[in-house]
PDB file of C-alpha atoms in Angstrom:
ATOM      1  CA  UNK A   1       6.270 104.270 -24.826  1.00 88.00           C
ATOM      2  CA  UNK A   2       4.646 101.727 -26.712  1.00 96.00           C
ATOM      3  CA  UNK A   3       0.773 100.816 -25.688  1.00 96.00           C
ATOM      4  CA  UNK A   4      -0.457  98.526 -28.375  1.00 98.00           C
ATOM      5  CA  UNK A   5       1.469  95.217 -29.588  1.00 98.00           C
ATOM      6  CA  UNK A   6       0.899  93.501 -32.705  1.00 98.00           C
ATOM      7  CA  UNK A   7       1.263  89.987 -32.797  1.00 98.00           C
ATOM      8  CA  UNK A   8       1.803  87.853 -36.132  1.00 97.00           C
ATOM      9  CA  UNK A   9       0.612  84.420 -35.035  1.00 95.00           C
ATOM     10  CA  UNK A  10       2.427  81.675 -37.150  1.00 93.00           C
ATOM     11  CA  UNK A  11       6.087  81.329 -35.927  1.00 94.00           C
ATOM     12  CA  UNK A  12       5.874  84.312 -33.756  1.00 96.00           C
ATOM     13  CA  UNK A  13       2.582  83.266 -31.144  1.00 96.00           C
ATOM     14  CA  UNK A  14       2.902  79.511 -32.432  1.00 95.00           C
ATOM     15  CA  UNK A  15       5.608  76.879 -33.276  1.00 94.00           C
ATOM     16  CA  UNK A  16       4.226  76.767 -36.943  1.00 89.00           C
ATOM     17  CA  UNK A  17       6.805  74.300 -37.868  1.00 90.00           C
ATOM     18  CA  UNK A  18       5.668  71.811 -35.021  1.00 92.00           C
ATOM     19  CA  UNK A  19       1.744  72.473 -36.158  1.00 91.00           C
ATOM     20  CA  UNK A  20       2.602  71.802 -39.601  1.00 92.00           C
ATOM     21  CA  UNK A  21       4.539  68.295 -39.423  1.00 93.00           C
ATOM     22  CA  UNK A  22       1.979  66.965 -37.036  1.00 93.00           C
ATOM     23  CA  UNK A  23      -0.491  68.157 -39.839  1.00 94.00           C
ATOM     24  CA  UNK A  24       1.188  66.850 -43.002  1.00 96.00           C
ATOM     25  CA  UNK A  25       1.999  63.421 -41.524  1.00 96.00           C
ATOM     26  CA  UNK A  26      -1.495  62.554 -40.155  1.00 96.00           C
ATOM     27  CA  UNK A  27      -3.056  63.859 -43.307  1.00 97.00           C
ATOM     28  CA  UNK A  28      -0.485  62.290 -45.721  1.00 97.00           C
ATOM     29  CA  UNK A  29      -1.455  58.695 -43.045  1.00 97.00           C
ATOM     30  CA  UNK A  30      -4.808  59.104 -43.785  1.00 96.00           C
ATOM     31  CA  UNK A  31      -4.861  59.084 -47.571  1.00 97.00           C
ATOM     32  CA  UNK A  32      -2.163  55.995 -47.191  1.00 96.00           C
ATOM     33  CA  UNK A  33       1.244  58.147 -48.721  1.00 96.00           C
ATOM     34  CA  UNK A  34       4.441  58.062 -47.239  1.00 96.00           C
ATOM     35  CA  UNK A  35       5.261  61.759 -46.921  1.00 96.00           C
ATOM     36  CA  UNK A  36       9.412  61.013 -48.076  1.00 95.00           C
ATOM     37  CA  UNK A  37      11.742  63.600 -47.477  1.00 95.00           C
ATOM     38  CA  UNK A  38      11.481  64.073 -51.149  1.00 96.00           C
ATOM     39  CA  UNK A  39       8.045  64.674 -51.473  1.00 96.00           C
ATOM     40  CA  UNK A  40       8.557  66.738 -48.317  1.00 96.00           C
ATOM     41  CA  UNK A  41      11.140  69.325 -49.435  1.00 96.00           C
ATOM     42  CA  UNK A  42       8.970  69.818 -52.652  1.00 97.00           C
ATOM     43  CA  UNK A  43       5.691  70.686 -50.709  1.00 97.00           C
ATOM     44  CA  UNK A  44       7.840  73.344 -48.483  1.00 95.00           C
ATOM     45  CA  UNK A  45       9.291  74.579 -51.805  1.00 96.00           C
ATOM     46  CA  UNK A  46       6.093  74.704 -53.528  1.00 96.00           C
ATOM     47  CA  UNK A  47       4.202  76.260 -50.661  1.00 94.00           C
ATOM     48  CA  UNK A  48       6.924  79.043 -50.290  1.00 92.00           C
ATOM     49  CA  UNK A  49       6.673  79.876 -54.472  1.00 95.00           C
ATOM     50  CA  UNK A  50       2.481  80.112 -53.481  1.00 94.00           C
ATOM     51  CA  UNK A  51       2.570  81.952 -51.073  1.00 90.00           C
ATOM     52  CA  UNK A  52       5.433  84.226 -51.924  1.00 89.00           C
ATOM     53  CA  UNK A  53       2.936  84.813 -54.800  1.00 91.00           C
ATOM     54  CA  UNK A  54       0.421  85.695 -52.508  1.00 87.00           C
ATOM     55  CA  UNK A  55       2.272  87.960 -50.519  1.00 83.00           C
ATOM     56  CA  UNK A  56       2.983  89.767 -54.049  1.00 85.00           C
ATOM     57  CA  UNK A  57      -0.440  90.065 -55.115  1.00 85.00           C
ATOM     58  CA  UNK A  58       0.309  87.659 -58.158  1.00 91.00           C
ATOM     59  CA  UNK A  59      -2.291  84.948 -56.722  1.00 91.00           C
ATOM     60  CA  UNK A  60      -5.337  84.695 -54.573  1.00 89.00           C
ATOM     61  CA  UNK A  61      -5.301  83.070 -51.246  1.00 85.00           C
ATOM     62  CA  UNK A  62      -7.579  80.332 -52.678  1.00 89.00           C
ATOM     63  CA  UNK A  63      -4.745  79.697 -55.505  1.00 93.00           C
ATOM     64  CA  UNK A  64      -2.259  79.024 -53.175  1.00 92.00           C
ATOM     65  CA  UNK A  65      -4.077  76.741 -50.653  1.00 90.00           C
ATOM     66  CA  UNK A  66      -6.492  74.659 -53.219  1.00 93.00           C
ATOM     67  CA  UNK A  67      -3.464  74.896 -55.881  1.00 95.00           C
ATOM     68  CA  UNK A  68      -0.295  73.576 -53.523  1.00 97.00           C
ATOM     69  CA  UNK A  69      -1.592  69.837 -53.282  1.00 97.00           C
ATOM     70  CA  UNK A  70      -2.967  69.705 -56.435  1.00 96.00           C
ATOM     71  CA  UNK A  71       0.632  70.974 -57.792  1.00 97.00           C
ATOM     72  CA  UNK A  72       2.533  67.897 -55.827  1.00 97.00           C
ATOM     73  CA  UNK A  73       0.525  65.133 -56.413  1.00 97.00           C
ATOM     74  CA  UNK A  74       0.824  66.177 -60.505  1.00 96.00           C
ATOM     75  CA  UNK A  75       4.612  66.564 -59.971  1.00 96.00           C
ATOM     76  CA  UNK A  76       4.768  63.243 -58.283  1.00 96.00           C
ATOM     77  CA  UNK A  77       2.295  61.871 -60.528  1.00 96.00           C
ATOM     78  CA  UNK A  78      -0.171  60.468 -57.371  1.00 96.00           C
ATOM     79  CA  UNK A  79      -3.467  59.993 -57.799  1.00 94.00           C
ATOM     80  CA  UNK A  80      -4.992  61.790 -54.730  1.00 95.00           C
ATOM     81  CA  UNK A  81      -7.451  64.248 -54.672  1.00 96.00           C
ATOM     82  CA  UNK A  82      -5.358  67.519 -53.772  1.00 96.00           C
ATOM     83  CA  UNK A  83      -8.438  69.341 -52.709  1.00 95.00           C
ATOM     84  CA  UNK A  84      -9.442  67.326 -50.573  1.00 97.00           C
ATOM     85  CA  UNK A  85      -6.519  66.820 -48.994  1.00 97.00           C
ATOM     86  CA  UNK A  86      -6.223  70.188 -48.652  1.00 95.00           C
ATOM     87  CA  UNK A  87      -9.525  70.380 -46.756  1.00 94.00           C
ATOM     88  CA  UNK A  88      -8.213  67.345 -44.517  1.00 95.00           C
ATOM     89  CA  UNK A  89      -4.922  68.917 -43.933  1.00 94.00           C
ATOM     90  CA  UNK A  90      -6.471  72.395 -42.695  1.00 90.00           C
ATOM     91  CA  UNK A  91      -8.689  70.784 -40.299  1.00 91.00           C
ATOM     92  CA  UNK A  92      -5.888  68.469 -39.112  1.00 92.00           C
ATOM     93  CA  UNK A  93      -3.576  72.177 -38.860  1.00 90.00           C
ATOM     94  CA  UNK A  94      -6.684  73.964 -36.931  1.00 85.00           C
ATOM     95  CA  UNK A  95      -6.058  71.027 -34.641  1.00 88.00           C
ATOM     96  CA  UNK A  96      -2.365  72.040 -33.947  1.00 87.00           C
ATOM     97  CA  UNK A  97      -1.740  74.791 -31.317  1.00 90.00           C
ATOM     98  CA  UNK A  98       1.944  74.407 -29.833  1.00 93.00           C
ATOM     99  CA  UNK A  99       2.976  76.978 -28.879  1.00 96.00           C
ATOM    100  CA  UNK A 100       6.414  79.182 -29.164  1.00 95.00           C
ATOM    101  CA  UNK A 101       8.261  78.817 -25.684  1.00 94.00           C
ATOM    102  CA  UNK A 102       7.045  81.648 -23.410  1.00 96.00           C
ATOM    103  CA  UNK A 103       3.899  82.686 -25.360  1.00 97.00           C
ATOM    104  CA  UNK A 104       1.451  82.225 -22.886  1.00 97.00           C
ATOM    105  CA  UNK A 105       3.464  83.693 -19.741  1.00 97.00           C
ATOM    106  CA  UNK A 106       4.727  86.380 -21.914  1.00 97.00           C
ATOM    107  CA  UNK A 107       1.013  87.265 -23.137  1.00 98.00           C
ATOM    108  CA  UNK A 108      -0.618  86.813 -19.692  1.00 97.00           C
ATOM    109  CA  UNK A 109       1.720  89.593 -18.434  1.00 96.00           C
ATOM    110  CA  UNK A 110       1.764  92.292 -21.437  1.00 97.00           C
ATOM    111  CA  UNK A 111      -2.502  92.059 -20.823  1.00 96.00           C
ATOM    112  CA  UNK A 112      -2.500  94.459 -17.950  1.00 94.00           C
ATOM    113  CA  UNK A 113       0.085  97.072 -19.897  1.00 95.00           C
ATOM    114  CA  UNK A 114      -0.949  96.825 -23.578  1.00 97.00           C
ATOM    115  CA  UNK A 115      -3.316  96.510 -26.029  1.00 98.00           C
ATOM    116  CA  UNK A 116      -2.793  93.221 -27.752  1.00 98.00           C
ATOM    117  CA  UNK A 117      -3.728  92.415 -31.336  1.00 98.00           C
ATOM    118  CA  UNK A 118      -3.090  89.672 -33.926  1.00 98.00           C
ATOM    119  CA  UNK A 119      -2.769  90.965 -37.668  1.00 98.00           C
ATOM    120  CA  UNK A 120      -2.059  87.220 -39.847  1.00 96.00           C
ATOM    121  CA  UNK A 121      -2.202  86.163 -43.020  1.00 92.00           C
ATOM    122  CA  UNK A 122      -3.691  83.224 -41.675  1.00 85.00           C
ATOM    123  CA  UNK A 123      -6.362  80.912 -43.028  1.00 84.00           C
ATOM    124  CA  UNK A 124      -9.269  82.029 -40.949  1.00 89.00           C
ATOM    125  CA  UNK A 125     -11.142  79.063 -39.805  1.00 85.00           C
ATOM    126  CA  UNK A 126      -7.620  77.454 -38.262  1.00 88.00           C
ATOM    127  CA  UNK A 127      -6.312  80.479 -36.708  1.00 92.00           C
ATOM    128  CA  UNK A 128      -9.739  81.328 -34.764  1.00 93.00           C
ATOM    129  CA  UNK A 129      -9.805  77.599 -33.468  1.00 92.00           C
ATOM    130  CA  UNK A 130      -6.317  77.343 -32.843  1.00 91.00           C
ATOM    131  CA  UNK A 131      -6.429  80.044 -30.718  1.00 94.00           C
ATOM    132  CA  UNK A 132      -8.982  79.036 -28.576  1.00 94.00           C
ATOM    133  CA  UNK A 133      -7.985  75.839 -28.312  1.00 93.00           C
ATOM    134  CA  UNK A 134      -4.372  77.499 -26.694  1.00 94.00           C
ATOM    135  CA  UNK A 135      -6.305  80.061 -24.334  1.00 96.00           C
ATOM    136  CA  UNK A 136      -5.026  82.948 -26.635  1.00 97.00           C
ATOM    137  CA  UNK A 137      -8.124  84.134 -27.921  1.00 96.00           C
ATOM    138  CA  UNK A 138      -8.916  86.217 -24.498  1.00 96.00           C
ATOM    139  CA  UNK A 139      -5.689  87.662 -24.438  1.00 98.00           C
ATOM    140  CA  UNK A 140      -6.190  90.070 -27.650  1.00 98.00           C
ATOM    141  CA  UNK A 141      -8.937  93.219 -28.243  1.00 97.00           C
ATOM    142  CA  UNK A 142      -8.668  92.678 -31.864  1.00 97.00           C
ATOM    143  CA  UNK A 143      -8.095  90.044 -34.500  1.00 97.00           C
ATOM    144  CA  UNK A 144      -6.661  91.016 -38.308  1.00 98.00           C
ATOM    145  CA  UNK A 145      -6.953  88.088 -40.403  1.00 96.00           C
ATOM    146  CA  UNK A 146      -6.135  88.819 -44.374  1.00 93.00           C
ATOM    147  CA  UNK A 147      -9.314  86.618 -45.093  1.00 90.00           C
ATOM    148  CA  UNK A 148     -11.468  88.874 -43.268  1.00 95.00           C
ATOM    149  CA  UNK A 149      -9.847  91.954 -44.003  1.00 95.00           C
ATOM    150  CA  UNK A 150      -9.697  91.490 -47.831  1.00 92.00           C
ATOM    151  CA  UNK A 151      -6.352  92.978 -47.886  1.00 92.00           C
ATOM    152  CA  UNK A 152      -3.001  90.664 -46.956  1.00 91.00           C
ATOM    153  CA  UNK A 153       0.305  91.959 -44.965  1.00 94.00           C
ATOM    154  CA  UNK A 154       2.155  93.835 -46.625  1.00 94.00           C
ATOM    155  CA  UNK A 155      -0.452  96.158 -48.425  1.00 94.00           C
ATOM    156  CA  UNK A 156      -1.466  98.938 -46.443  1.00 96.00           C
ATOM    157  CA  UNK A 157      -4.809  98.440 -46.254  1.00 97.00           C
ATOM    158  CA  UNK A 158      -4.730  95.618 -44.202  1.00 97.00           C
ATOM    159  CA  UNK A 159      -3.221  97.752 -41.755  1.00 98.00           C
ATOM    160  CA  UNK A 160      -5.831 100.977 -42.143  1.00 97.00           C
ATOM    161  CA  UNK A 161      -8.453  98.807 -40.117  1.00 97.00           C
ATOM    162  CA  UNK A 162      -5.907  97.888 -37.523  1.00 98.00           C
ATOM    163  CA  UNK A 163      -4.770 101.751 -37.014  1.00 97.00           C
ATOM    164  CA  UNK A 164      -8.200 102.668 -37.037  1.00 97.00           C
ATOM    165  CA  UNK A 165      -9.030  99.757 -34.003  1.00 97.00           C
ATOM    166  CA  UNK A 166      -5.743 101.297 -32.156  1.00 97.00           C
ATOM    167  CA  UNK A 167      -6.667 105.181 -31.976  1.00 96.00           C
ATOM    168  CA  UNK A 168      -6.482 106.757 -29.696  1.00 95.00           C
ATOM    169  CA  UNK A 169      -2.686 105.486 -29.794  1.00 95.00           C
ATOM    170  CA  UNK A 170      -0.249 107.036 -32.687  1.00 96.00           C
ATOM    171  CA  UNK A 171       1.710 105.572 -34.595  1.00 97.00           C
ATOM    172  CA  UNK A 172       4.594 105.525 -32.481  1.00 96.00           C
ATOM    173  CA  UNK A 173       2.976 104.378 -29.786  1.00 97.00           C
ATOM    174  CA  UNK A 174       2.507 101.024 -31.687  1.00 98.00           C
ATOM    175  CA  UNK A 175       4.697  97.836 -32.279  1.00 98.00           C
ATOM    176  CA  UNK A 176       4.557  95.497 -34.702  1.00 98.00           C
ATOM    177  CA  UNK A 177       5.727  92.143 -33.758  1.00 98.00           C
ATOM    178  CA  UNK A 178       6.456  89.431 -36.712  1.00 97.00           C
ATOM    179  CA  UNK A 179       8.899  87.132 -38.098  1.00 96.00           C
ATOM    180  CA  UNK A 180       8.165  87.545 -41.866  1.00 94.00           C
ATOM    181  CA  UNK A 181      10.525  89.909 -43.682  1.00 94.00           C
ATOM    182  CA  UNK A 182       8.456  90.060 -46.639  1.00 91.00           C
ATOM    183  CA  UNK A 183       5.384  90.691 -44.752  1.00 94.00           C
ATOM    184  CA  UNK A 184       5.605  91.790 -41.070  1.00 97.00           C
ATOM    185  CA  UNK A 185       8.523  93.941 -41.178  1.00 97.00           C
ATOM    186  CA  UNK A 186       7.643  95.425 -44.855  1.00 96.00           C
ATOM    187  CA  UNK A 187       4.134  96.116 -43.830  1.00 97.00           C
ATOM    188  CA  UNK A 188       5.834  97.943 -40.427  1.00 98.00           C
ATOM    189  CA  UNK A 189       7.981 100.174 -42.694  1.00 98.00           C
ATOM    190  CA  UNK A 190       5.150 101.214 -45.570  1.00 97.00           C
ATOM    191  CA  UNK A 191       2.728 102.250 -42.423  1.00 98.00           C
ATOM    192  CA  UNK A 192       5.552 103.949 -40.335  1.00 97.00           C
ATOM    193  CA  UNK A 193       5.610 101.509 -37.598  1.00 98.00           C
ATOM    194  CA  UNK A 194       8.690 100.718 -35.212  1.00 98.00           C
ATOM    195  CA  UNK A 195       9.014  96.538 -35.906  1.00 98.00           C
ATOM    196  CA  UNK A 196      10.588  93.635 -33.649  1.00 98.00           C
ATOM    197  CA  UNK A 197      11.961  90.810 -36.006  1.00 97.00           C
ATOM    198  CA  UNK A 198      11.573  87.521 -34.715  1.00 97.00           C
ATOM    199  CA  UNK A 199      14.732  85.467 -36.100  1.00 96.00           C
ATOM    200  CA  UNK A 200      15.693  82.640 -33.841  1.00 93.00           C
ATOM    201  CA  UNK A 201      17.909  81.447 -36.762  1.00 91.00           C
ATOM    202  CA  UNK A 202      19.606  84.724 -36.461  1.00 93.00           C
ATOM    203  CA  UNK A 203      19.533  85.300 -40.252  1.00 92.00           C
ATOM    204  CA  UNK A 204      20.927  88.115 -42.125  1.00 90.00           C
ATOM    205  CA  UNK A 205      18.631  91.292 -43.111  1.00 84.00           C
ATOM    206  CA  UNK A 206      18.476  92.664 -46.242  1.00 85.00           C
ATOM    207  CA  UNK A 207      19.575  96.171 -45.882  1.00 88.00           C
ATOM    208  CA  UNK A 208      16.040  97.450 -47.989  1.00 92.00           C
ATOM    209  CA  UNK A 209      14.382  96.438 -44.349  1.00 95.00           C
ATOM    210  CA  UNK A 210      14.325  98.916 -41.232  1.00 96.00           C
ATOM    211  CA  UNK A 211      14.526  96.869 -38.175  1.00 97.00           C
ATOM    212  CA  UNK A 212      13.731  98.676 -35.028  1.00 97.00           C
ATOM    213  CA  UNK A 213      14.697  95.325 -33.025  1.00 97.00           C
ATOM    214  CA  UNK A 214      15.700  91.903 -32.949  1.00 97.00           C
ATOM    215  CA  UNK A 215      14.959  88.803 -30.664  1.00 97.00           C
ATOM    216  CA  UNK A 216      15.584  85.473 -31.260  1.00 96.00           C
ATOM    217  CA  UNK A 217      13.214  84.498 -28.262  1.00 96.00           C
ATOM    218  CA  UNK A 218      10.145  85.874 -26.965  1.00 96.00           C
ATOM    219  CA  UNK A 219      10.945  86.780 -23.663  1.00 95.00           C
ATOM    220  CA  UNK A 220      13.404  89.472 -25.271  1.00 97.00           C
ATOM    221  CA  UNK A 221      10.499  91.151 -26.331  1.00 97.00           C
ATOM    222  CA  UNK A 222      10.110  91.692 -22.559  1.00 95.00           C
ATOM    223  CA  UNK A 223      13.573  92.658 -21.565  1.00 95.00           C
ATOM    224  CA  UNK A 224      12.446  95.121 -24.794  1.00 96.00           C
ATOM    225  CA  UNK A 225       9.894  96.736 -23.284  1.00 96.00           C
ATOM    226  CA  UNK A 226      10.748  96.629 -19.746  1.00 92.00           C
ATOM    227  CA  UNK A 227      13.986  98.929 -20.500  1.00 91.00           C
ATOM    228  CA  UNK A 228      11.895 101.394 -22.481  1.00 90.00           C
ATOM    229  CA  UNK A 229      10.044 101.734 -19.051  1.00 81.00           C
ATOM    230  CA  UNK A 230      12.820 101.646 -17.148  1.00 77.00           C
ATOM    231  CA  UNK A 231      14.167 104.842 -19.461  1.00 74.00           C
ATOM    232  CA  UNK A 232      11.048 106.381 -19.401  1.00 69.00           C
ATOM    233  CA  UNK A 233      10.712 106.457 -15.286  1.00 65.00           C
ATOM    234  CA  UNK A 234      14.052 107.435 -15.516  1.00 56.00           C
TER     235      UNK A 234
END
């Protein structure tokens, strides 16, 4: 039976598409540009390409995140500082904390069964504020932030710390829980990990990936791991 959880934050713990708008739009207010659709589906396209590249060890973490704005305001030909902006637009997505439906509940109950970690890629000044400022921060014995770690998911040695942190569990008594293919799942399979896939879109897998299971909702994880009790009393 499992005994420590791994939690990826962004669109697993929180509603990263909620934090983001409210982010882009009050930063893209402040500095007086109306964030079009356009200029909106080139900033998520853009900011996939980065960080894609990041994931892939082709750029740094500061490439992607003081690069991205600077990129779209050349491509749109504004005049705004993209550094800046970028600085403005992390400390207005620090701000954001929504959560995914059920993360708090679901959290406040797996605390008296499992260890709970976070392993992210996230940036981290907004992850540590955002979650304190949504009373997850308690919840979790350990926080694995790329930025800290100086390795990113999927390498393996961003996960050697975070296997070291879990002993006395093995390896199979850890689960990985994540909704990046590329990262989560991949970084799962190179350290031998069983892997939930969070895919509320219900999008196809690549065959190259081994999924141990799927939710589209976070209270399957709990269904999940209540069975594997239920078998295991049984």
């Amino acid at each position: 039976m499992y005994k420590v959880l791994l939690f990826d934050a962004d669109d697993t713990l929180f509603d990263f598409q909620a934090c983001e708008k409210q982010a882009l739009h009050s930063t893209f207010a402040k500095y007086h540009i109306a964030l079009t659709s356009r200029l909106l589906q080139a900033f998520h396209t853009l900011n996939k390409t980065l960080w894609d590249g990041y994931e892939q060890g082709r750029l740094t973490r500061e490439e992607v995140v003081f690069t991205r704005f600077v990129q779209l305001f050349q491509q749109f030909h504004l005049s705004a500082d993209g550094i800046q902006f970028e600085k403005d637009y992390q400390d207005a997505l620090a701000k954001g904390h929504q959560l995914m439906e059920g993360a708090y509940a679901l959290l406040e109950e797996l605390k008296h069964e499992y260890r709970l970690f976070v392993v992210s890629n996230g940036v981290v000044a907004t992850q540590y504020q955002r979650l304190q400022d949504a009373g997850l921060l308690h919840f979790f014995e350990h926080i694995f932030l790329s930025e800290e770690v100086g390795s990113r998911k999927p390498q393996i040695s961003f996960f050697e710390p975070v296997l070291q942190a879990a002993k006395p569990s093995a390896k199979k008594e850890i689960l990985l829980i994540g909704d990046s293919l590329s990262s989560d799942i991949a970084g799962a399979n190179r350290i031998g990990i069983d892997c939930v896939w969070m895919n509320p879109n219900k999008k196809a897998a690549p065959n190259n990936y081994a999924i141990t299971y799927e939710i589209q909702h976070l209270h399957q994880l709990k269904m999940i791991l209540d069975s594997l009790k239920t078998e295991k009393d049984g």
